[in-house]
Coordinates of C-alpha atoms in Angstrom, one line a residue:
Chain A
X1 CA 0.0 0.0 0.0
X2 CA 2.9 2.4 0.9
X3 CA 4.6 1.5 -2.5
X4 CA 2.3 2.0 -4.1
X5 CA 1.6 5.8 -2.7
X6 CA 4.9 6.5 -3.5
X7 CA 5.0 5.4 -7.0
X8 CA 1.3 8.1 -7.5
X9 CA 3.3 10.9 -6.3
X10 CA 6.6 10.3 -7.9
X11 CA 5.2 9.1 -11.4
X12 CA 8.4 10.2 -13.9
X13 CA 10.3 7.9 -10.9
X14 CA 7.9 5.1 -11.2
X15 CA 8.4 5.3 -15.6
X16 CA 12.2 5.1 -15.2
X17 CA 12.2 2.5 -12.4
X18 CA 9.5 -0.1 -14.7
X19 CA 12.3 0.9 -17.9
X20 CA 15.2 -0.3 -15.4
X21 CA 13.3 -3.5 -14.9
X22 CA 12.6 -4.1 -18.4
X23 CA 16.1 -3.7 -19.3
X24 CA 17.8 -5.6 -16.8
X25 CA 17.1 -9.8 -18.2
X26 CA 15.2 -12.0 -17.0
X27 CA 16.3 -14.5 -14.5
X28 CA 14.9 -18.0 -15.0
X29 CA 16.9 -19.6 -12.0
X30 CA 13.5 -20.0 -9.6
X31 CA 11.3 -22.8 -9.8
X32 CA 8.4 -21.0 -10.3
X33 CA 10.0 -19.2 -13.4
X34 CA 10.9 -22.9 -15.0
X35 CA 8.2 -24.7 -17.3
X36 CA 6.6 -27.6 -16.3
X37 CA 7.8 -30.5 -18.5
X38 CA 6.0 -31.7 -21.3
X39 CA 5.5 -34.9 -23.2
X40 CA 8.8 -36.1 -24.4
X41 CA 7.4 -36.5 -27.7
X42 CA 7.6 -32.8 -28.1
X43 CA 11.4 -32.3 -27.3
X44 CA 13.6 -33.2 -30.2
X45 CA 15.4 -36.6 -30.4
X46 CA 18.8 -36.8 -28.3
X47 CA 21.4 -39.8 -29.2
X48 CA 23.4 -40.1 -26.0
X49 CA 27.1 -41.1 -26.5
X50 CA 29.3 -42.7 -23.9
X51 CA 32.9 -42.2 -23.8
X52 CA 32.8 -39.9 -26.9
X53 CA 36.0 -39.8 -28.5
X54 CA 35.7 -35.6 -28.6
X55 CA 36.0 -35.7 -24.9
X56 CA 39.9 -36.0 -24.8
X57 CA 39.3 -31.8 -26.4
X58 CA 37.7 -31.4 -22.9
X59 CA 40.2 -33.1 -20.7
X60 CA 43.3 -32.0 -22.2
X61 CA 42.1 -28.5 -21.2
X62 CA 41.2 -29.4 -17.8
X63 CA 43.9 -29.0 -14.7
X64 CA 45.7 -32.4 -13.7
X65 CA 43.9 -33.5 -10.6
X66 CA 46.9 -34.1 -8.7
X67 CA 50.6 -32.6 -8.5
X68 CA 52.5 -34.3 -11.5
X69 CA 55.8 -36.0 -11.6
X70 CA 58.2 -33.8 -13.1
X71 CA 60.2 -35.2 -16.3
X72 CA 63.2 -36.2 -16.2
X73 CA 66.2 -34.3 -18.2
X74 CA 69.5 -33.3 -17.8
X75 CA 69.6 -30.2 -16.8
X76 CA 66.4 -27.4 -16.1
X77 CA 66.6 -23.8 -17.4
X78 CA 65.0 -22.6 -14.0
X79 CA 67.8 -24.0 -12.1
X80 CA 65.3 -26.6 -10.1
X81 CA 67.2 -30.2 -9.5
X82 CA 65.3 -33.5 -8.3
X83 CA 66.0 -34.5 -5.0
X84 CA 68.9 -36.9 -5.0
X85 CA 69.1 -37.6 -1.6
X86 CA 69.2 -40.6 0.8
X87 CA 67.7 -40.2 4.5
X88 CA 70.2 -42.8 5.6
X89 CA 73.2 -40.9 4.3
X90 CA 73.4 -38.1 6.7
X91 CA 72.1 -38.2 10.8
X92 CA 69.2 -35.7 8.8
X93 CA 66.7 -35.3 6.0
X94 CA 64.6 -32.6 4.6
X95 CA 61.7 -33.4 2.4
X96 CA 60.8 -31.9 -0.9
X97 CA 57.1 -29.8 -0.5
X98 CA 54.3 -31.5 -2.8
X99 CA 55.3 -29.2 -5.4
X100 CA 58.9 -30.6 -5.5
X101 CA 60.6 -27.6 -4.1
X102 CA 63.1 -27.1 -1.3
X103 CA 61.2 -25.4 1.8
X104 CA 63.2 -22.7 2.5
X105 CA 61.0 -19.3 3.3
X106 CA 61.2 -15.6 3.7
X107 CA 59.8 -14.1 6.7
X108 CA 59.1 -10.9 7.0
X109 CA 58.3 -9.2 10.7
X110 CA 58.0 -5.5 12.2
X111 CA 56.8 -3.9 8.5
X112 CA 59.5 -5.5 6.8
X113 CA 62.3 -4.6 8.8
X114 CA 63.4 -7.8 10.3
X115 CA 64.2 -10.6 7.3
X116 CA 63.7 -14.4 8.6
X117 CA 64.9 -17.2 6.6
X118 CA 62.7 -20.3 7.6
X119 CA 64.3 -24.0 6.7
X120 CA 61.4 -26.5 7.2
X121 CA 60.3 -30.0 7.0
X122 CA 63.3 -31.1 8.5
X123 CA 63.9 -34.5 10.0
X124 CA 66.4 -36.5 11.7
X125 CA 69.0 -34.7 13.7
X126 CA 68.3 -31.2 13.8
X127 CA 71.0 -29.6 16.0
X128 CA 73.7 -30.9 13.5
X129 CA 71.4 -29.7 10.3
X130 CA 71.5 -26.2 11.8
X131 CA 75.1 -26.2 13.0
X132 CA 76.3 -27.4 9.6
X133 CA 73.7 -24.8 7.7
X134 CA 75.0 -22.0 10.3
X135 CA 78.6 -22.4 9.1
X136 CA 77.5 -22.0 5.6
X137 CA 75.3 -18.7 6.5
X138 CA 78.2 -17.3 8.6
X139 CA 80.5 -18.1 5.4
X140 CA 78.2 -15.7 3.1
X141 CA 78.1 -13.1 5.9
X142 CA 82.4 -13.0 5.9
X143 CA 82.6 -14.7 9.3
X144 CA 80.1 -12.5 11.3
X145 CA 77.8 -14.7 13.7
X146 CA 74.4 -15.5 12.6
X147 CA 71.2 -15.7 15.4
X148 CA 69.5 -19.0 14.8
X149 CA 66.2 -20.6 16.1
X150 CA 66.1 -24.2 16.2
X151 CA 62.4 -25.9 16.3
X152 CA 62.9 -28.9 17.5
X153 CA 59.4 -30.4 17.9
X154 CA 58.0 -28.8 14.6
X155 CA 61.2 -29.7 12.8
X156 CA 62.1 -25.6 11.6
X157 CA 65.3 -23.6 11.5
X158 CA 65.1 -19.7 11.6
X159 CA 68.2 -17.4 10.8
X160 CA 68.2 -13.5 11.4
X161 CA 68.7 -12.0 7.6
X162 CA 67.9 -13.1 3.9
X163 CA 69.9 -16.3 3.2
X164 CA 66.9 -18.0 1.6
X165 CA 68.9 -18.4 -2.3
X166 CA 72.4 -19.3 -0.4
X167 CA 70.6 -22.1 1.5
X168 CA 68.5 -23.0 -1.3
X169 CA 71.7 -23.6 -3.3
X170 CA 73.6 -25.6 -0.8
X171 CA 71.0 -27.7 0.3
X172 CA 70.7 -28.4 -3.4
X173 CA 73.8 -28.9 -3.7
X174 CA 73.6 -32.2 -0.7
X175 CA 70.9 -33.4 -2.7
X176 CA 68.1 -32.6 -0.9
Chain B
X1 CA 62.8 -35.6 23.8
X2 CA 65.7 -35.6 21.2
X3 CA 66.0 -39.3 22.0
X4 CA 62.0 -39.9 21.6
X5 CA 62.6 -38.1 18.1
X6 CA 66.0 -40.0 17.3
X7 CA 63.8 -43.3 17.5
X8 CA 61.2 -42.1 15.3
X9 CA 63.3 -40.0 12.8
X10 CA 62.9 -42.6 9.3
X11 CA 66.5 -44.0 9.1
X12 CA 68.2 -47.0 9.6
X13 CA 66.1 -49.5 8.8
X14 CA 68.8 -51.2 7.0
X15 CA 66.5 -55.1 7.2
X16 CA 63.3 -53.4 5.2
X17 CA 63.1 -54.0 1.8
X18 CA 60.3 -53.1 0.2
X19 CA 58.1 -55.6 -1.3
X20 CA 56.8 -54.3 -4.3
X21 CA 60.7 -53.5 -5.2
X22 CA 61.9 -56.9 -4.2
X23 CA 60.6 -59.4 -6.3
X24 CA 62.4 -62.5 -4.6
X25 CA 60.0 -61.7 -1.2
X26 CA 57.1 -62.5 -3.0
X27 CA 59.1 -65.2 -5.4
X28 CA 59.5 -66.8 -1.7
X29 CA 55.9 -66.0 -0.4
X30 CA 54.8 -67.6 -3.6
X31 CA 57.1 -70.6 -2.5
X32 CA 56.2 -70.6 1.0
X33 CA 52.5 -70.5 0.0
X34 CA 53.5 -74.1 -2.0
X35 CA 54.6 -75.3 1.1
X36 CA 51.6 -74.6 3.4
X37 CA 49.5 -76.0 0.7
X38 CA 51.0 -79.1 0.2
X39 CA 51.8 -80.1 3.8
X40 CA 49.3 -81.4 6.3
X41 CA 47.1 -79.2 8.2
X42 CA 49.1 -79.1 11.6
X43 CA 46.5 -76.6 12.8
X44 CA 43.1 -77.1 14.4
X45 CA 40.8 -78.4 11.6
X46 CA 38.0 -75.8 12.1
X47 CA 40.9 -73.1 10.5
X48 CA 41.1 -73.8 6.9
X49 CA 44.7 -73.0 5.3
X50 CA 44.3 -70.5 2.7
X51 CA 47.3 -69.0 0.7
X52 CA 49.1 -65.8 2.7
X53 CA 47.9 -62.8 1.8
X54 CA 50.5 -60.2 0.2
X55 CA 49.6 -56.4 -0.1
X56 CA 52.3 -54.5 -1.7
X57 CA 51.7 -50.9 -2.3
X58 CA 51.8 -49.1 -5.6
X59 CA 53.9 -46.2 -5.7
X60 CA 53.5 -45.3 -9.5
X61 CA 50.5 -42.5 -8.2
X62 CA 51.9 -41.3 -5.1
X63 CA 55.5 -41.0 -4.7
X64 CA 56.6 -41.2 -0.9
X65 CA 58.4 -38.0 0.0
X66 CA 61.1 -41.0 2.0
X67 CA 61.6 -43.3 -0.3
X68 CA 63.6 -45.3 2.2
X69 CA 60.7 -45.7 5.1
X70 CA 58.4 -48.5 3.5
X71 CA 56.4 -50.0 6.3
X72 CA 54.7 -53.4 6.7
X73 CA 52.3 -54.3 9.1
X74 CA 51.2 -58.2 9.8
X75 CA 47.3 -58.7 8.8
X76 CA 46.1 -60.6 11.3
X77 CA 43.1 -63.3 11.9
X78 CA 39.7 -62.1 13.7
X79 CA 38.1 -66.4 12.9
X80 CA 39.7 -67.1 16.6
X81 CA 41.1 -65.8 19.9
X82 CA 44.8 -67.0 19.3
X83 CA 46.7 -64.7 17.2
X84 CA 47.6 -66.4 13.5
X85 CA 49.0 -64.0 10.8
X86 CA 47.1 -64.4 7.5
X87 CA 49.4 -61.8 5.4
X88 CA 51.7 -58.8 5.0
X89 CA 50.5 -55.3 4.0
X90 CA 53.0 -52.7 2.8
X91 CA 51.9 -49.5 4.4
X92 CA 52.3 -46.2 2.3
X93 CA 55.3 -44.5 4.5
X94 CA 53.7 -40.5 3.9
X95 CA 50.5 -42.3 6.0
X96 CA 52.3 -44.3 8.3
X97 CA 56.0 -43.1 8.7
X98 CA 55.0 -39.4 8.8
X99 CA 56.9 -37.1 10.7
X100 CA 55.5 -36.9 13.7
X101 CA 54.1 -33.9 14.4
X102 CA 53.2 -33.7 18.2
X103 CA 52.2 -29.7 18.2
X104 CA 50.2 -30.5 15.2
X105 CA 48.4 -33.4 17.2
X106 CA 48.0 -31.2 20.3
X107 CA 46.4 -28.8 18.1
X108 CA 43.9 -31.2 16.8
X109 CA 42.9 -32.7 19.9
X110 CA 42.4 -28.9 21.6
X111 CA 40.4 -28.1 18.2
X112 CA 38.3 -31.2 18.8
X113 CA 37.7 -30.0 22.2
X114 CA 36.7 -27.1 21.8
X115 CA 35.2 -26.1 18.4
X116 CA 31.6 -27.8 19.7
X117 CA 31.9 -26.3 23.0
X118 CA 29.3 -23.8 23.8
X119 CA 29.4 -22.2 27.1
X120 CA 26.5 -21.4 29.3
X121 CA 28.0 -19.4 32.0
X122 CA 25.7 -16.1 32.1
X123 CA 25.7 -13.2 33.9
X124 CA 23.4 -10.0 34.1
X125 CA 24.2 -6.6 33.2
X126 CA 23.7 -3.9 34.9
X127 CA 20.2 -3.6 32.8
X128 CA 19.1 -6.8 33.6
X129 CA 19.5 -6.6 37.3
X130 CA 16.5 -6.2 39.4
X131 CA 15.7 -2.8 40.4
X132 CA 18.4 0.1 39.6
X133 CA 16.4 2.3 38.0
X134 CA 16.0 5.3 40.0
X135 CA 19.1 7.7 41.2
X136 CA 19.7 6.8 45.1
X137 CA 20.6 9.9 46.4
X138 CA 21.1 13.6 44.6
X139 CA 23.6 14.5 42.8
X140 CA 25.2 17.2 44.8
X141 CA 25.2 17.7 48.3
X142 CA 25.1 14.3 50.4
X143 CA 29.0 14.2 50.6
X144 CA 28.8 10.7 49.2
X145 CA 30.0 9.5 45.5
X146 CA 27.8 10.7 43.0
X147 CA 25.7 7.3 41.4
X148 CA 22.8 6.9 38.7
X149 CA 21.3 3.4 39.9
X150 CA 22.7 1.0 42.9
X151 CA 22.9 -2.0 40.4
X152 CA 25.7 -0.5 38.5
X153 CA 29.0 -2.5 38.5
X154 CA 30.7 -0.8 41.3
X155 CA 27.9 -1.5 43.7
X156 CA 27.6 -4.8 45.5
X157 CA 25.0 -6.8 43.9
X158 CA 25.3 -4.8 40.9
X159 CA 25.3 -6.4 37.4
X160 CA 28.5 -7.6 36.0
X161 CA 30.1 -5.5 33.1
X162 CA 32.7 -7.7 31.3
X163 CA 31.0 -10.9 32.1
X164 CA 30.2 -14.5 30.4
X165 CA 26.8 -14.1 28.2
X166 CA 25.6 -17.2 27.7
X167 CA 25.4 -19.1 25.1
X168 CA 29.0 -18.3 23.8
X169 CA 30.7 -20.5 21.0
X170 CA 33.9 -21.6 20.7
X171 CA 33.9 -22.4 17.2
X172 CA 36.7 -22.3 15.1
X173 CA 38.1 -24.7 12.0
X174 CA 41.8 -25.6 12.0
X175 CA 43.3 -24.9 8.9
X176 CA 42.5 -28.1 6.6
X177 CA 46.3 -29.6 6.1
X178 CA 46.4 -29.3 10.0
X179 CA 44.3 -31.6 10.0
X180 CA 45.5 -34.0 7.5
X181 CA 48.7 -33.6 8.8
X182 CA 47.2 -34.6 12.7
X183 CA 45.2 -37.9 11.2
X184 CA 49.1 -38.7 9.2
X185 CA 51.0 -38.1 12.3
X186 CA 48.6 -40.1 14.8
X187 CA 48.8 -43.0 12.5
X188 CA 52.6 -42.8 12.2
X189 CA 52.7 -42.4 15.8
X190 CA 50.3 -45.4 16.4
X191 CA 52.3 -47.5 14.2
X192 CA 55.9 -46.5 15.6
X193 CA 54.3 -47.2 19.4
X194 CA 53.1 -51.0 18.5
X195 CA 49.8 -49.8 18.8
X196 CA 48.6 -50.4 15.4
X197 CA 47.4 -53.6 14.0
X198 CA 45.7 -54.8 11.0
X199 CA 43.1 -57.6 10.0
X200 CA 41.8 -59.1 7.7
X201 CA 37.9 -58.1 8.3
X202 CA 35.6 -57.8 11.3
X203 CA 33.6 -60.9 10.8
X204 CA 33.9 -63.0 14.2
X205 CA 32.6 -66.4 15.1
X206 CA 30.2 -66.0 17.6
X207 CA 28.1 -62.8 19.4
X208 CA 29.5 -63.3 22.3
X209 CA 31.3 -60.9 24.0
X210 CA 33.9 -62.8 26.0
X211 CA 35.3 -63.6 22.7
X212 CA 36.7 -60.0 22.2
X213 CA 38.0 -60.0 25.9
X214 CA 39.6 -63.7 25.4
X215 CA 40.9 -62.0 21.9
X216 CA 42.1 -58.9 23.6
X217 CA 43.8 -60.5 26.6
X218 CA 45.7 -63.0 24.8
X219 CA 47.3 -60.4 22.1
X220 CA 47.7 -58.1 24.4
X221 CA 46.1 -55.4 23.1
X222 CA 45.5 -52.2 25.0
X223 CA 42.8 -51.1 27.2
X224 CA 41.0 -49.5 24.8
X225 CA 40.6 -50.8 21.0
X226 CA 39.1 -48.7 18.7
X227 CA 38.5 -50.8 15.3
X228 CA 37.7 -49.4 12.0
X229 CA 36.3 -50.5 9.1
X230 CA 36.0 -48.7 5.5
X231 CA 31.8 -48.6 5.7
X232 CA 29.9 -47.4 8.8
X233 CA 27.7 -50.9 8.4
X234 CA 29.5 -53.5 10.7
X235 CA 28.2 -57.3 11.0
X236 CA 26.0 -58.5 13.6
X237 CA 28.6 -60.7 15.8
X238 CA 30.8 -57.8 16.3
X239 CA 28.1 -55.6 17.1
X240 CA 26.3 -57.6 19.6
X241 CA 29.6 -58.6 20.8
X242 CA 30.9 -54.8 21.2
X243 CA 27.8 -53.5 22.6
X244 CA 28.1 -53.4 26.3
X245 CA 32.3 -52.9 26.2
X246 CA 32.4 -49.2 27.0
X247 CA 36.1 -49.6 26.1
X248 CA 36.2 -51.6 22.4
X249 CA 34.5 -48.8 19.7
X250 CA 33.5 -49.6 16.2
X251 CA 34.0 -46.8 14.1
X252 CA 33.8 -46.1 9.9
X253 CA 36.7 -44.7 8.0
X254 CA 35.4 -41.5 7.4
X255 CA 34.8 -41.0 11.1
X256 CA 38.9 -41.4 12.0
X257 CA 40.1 -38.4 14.0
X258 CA 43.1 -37.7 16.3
X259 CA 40.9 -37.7 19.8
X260 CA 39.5 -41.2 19.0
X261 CA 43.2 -42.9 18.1
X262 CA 44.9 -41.2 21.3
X263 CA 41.9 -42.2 23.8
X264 CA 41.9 -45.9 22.8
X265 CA 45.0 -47.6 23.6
X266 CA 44.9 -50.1 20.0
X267 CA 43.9 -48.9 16.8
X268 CA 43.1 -51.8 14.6
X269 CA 42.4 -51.4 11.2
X270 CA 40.8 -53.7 8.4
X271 CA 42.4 -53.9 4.7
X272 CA 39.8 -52.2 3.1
X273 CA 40.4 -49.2 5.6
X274 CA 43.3 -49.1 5.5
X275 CA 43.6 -48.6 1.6
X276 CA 41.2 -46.4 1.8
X277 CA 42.5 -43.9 4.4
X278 CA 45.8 -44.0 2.7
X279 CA 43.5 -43.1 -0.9
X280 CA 41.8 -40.8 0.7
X281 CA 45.0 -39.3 2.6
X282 CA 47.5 -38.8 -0.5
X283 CA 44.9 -37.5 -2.8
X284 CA 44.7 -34.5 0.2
X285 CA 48.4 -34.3 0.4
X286 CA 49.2 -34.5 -3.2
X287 CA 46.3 -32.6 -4.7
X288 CA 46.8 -29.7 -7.0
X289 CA 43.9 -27.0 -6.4
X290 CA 44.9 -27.1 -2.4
X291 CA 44.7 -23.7 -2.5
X292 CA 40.8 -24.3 -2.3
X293 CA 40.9 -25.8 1.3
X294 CA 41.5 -22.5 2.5
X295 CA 39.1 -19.6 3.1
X296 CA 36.8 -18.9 5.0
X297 CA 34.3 -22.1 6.6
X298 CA 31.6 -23.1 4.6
X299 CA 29.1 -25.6 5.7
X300 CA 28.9 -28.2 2.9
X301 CA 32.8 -27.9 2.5
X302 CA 35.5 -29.8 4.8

């Protein structure tokens, strides 16, 4: 009843409200907008086709459902190398991500001022992986001591600075 | 603790091999299988010899992240109270020799806790306090502290300000791999502690339920047994026989969480289970549009 009153007294809102309806389409996504089905006579005739052999089209566009192998070659432009390494060569272990990468992280804290480099998924003897990974750190820093964090129970290493490509490389270099 | 992890770290286990890779352990299952056919039936007649049962795992879909930690478990007989092995199953080592993660299993068990918890503690305000609605004494001139009602928080028997409204949920969803990672790492854990068994299925003899305590005393299992099955349907004899044991649970696959496998002492699994948690388990940890199991809760979503 109220709408009503209000369309009356605004009528040149009322005229370009009904042509903002008419112009928007028509949305046939309710049940009560659907048509009742008819005879099935009156729909055209449908051949239904298993396995179709256009299909492969469709799939060959569609994502892989789960992380792929990675092919083997010689060398890889990107500088990514498969993991060569055995857990029972060394007292430790770090495992590849799903994605076959080496998990070695930026952190950034306090709005970017402080620069954490975050060696995970590691296994095995921890306290030698970070005294062996601390000498290499210390190395690229010219001898200077390097704060480190060792995470036993989670199996995570934390260094104060950015040495994410120098340990990148060297645990690439082990094999891992 | 850096001996507890030294144990469970996935070296040295120089006397594995894994089956699939070796073909001369099944060459002499195969062989041994010969043997128990072809000699007499030293056991009890009512057992009937059947050929042992060898599961090795296909690694072709889901390479393990340790190729060296292959597991094997014994698949054990459920037909009679004394313990008989009936096979070998090689157990996927990303499922069963996990890392274990014990903050990531604390987590889960405090999520399980608490995420259903809703708390009923209330108190009133100083609204909903009786009385309190006139001012007790003028404003000026009574040498006392100025006050609008006597039920406001600084009066005694006044309403509470900061205080529990009942009902108050504690919901909140771990992040999803947390929770992948918790079910990999109990299992692991399970398996590394002797606490993990498998059978063959959960079809016993009889309804009776001194059966499962005879069966449960004389392998020593735990306390507690929790067995699981891939489909929530069970048959009857375990059922009836299960019933009134507060401390043996029968529970589907899909219901396995990291609460249920630390409160029972024994997990026991059944083949089909066991290949389907580990199905199940690598799809989540291998799949490629992860990125979708994060984001905000929705209902119809995991």
């Amino acid at each position: 009843m109220a709408a009503t009153t209000k369309l009356t007294l605004w009528p040149k809102l009322s005229q370009q409200l009904i042509r903002l309806i008419n112009t928007q389409p028509a949305l046939h996504s309710n049940f009560r907008s659907s048509k009742v089905v008819e005879p099935l006579d009156q729909y055209p005739e449908v051949e239904i086709v298993h396995n179709a052999p256009e299909w492969k089209y469709v799939e060959r566009l569609l994502p892989p459902r789960i992380v792929p192998q990675p092919k083997p070659k010689e060398s890889y432009p990107s500088g990514w190398q498969p993991q060569t390494a055995n857990a029972s060569e060394r007292s430790y272990y770090i495992a590849r991500t799903k994605n076959h990468m080496v998990p070695v992280y930026l952190h950034t804290r306090f709005r970017g001022q402080r620069r954490l480099t975050v060696v995970r998924r590691v296994q095995g003897d921890i306290w030698a992986l970070e005294r062996d990974l601390r000498a290499v750190v210390e190395s690229a820093r010219n001898g200077k001591l390097c704060a480190s964090r060792v995470n036993e129970l989670s199996g995570q290493i934390y260094f104060h600075g950015d040495y994410v490509d120098v340990l990148r490389d060297h645990l690439k270099s082990q094999g891992f | 603790m850096l001996k507890l992890l030294n144990k469970t770290k996935q070296l040295v286990y120089p006397a594995i091999r894994s089956i699939s890779n070796n073909s001369s352990v099944l060459a002499s299952a195969q062989q041994s299988n010969e043997a128990v056919e072809s000699s007499d039936t030293s056991a009890s007649p009512e057992i009937p010899q059947r050929p042992a049962l060898i599961l090795p795992q296909n690694y072709a879909e889901y390479t393990p992240v340790n190729k060296n930690s292959a597991r094997q478990a014994w698949i054990e007989n459920t037909d009679a109270v004394k313990e008989r092995k009936v096979g070998i199953i090689e157990l996927h080592p990303d499922v069963f020799a996990a890392q274990p993660r014990v903050d990531i299993i604390q987590e889960n068990i405090e999520w399980q806790r608490k995420y259903r918890y809703v708390s009923f503690a209330h108190t009133k305000t100083r609204a909903e306090v009786r009385g309190g609605g006139r001012k007790p004494w003028p404003q000026k001139g009574g040498g006392r502290a100025r006050h609008g009602s006597i039920r406001s928080p600084l009066f005694k028997g006044g309403g509470i300000a900061h205080g529990p409204r009942s009902p108050t949920t504690h919901f909140y969803m771990l992040p999803f791999y947390k929770r992948v990672l918790g079910l990999t790492s109990t299992l692991s854990v399970k398996l590394a502690q002797d606490d993990f068994h498998v059978i063959e299925n959960v079809d016993i003899p009889t309804r009776d339920e001194q059966f499962i305590k005879d069966l449960i005393a004389e392998r020593n299992w735990g306390p507690s047994v929790l067995i699981v099955d891939k489909n929530d349907i069970f048959p009857e004899n375990i059922c009836y026989a299960t019933d009134n044991l507060g401390y043996v649970n029968l529970m589907p696959s899909f219901s396995l969480n990291t609460y249920s496998m630390l409160k029972h002492d024994t997990l026991v699994l059944t083949i089909d289970a066991v290949k389907h948690l580990e199905e199940r388990l690598l799809y989540q940890l291998h799949r490629n549009d992860a990125a979708k199991t994060g984001g905000k809760f929705k209902l119809d979503q995991v």
